[in-house]
Structures are given as C-alpha cells and as structure tokens.
Coordinates of C-alpha atoms in Angstrom, one line a residue:
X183 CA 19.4 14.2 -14.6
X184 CA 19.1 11.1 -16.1
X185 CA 16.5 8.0 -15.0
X186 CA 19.6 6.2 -13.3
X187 CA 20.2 8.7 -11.1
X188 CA 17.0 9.8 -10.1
X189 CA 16.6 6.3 -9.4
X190 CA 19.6 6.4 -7.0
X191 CA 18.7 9.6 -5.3
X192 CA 15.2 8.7 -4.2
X193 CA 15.3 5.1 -4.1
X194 CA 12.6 3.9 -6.9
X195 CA 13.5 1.9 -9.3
X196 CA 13.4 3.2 -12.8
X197 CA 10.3 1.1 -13.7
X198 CA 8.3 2.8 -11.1
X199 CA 9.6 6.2 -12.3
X200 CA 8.7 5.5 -15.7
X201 CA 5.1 5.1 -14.3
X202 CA 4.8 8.1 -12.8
X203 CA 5.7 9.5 -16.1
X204 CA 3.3 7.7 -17.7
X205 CA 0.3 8.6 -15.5
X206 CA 1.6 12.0 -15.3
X207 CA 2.8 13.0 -11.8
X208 CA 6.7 13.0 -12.6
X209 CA 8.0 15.5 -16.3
X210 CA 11.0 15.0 -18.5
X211 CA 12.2 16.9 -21.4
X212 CA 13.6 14.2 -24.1
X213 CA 17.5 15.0 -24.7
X214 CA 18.9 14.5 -28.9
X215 CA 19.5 10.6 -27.9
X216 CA 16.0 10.2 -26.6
X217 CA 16.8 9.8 -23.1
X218 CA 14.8 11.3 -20.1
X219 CA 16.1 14.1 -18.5
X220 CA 14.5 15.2 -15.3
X221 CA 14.7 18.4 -13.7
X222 CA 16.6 18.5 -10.2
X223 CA 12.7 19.5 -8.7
X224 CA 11.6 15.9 -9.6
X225 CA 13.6 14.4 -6.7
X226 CA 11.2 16.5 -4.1
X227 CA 8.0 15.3 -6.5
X228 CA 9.5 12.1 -6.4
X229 CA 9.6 11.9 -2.3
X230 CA 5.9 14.0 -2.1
X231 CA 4.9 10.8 -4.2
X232 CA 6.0 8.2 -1.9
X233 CA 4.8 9.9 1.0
X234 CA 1.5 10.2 -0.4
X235 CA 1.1 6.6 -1.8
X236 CA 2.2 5.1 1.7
X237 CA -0.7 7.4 3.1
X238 CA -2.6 5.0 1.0
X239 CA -3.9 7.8 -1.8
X240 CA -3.9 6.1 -5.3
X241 CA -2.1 7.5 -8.1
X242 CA -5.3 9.7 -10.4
X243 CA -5.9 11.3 -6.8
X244 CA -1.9 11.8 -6.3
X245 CA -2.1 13.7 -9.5
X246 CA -5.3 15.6 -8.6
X247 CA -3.7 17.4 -5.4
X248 CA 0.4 16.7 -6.1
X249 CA 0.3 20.4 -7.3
X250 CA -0.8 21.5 -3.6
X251 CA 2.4 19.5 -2.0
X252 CA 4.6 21.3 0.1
X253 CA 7.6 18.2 1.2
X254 CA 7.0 15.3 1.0
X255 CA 4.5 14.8 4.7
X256 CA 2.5 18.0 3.8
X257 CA -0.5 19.8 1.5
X258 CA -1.2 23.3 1.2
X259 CA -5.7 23.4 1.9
X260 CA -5.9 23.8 -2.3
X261 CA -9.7 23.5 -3.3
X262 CA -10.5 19.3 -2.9
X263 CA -7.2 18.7 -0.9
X264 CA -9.4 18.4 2.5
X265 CA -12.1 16.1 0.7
X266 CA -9.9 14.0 -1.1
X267 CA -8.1 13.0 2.0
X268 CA -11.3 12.7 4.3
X269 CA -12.5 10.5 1.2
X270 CA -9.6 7.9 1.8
X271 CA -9.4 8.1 5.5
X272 CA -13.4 7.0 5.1
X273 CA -12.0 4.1 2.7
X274 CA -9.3 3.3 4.9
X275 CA -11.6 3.0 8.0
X276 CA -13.8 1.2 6.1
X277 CA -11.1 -1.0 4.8
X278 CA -9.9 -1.7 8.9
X279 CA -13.1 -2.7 9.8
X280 CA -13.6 -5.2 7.4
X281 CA -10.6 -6.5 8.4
X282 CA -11.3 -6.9 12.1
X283 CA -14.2 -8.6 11.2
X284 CA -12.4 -11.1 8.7
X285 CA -10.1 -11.4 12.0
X286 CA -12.7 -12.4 14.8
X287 CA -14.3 -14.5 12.3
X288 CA -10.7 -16.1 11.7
X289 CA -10.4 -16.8 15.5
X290 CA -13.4 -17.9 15.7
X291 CA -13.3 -20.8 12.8
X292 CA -9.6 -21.5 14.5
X293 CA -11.1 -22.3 18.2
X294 CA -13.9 -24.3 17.0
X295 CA -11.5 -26.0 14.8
X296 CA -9.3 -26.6 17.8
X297 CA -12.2 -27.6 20.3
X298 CA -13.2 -30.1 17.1
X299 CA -9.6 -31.5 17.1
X300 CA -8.7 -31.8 20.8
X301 CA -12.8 -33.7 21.3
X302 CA -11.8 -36.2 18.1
X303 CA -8.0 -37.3 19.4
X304 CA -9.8 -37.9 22.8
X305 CA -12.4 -40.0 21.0
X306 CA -9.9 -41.8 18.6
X307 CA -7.9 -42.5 21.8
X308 CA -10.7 -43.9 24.1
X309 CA -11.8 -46.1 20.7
X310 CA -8.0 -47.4 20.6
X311 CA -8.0 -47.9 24.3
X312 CA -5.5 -45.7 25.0
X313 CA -7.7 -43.8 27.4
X314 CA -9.7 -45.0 30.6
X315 CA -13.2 -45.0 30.1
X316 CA -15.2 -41.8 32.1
X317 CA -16.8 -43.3 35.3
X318 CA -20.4 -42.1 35.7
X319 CA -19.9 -40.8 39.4

C-alpha cells in the first residue's frame, strides 16, 4: 500500500509516517518508481504506535519494545518491557507533581494578586473620595 493510503487508514498524516520510517518503527520496500510501499501489517504497527506515544513513551523507547506489541493497548512481558514502562510511569509521576506544585504556586500569586488589587481600588477610591472615610469605633 502506498503512503496515501496508509495515511487514510490509520489517520496520520504522511509526514508523521515518514518519521516513523525514519527512526525506524514503521518498514517499506521501495517499488521501480521509488515510492513506499508498506505491507498491510504496518496499519496494526501503525495503531501499536499511537497507542504507545499517547501512553507518553517516546519514540527510541517505542522502538526498543514495539517488537513485544500485541494491538495496539497491549505488550507481551519481553525482557525490559516491565522496566521501560515503570521508567516512564516514574517520569510521568514526576512530571504531575511538578505540575501541581507550578499550580498551587499559580493560585497562590493569583490571590495575592487579587487581595493586592481589591486593597489598591479601595485606596484609590477613598483618595478620590469616592468612599466614606472608616470611623474608629
């Protein structure tokens, strides 16, 4: 099958599938013209790809344990499978956390900012007599 169509049966553009080829997860035999022709087997790769990239796995790992894929949601335990995965669930949890923080620090910096805000209008207003002054009662 040509690039176009595997393009149109799995959805990737033929950019993306020309990357694969290039970092070696996807084959193609070269026809006379020069054209890529992949094998019917490479839509399957193709989906065992995705699925693996939106499970966060970069591409030289992809490659390391894309030989161990079953469909497209599931690995046969090849030798490495188990560490490479626990290896980016560590990198992913790591990843989330710093991202909470960056979060609570975010609200943070917003409610100060907004405390900051609210106490300068009330000052610019009382200074533009716009607001009674507070009684000492």
């Amino acid at each position: 099958m040509l690039i176009g169509e595997l393009s149109r049966c799995t959805g990737v553009n033929e950019r993306l599938l020309r990357y694969y080829e290039r970092v070696e997860l996807i084959r193609s035999e070269r026809r006379a013209n020069g054209y890529r022709d992949y094998g019917d087997e490479t839509v399957e790769t193709v989906r065992q790809i995705r699925g693996l990239l939106a499970a966060g796995l970069p591409t030289r790992v992809i490659r390391q344990i894309l030989p161990c894929a079953v469909d497209s949601a599931t690995l046969r335990p090849c030798p490495g499978v188990l560490d490479h995965l626990r290896a980016q669930l560590a990198a992913l949890d790591r990843r989330a956390a710093d991202l909470a923080t960056a979060r609570d620090l975010l609200r943070e910096t917003i409610s100060a900012t907004e405390g900051a805000a609210t106490s300068e209008q009330q000052r610019m207003r009382l200074s533009e007599g716009l607001l009674p002054p507070v009684s000492g009662t």
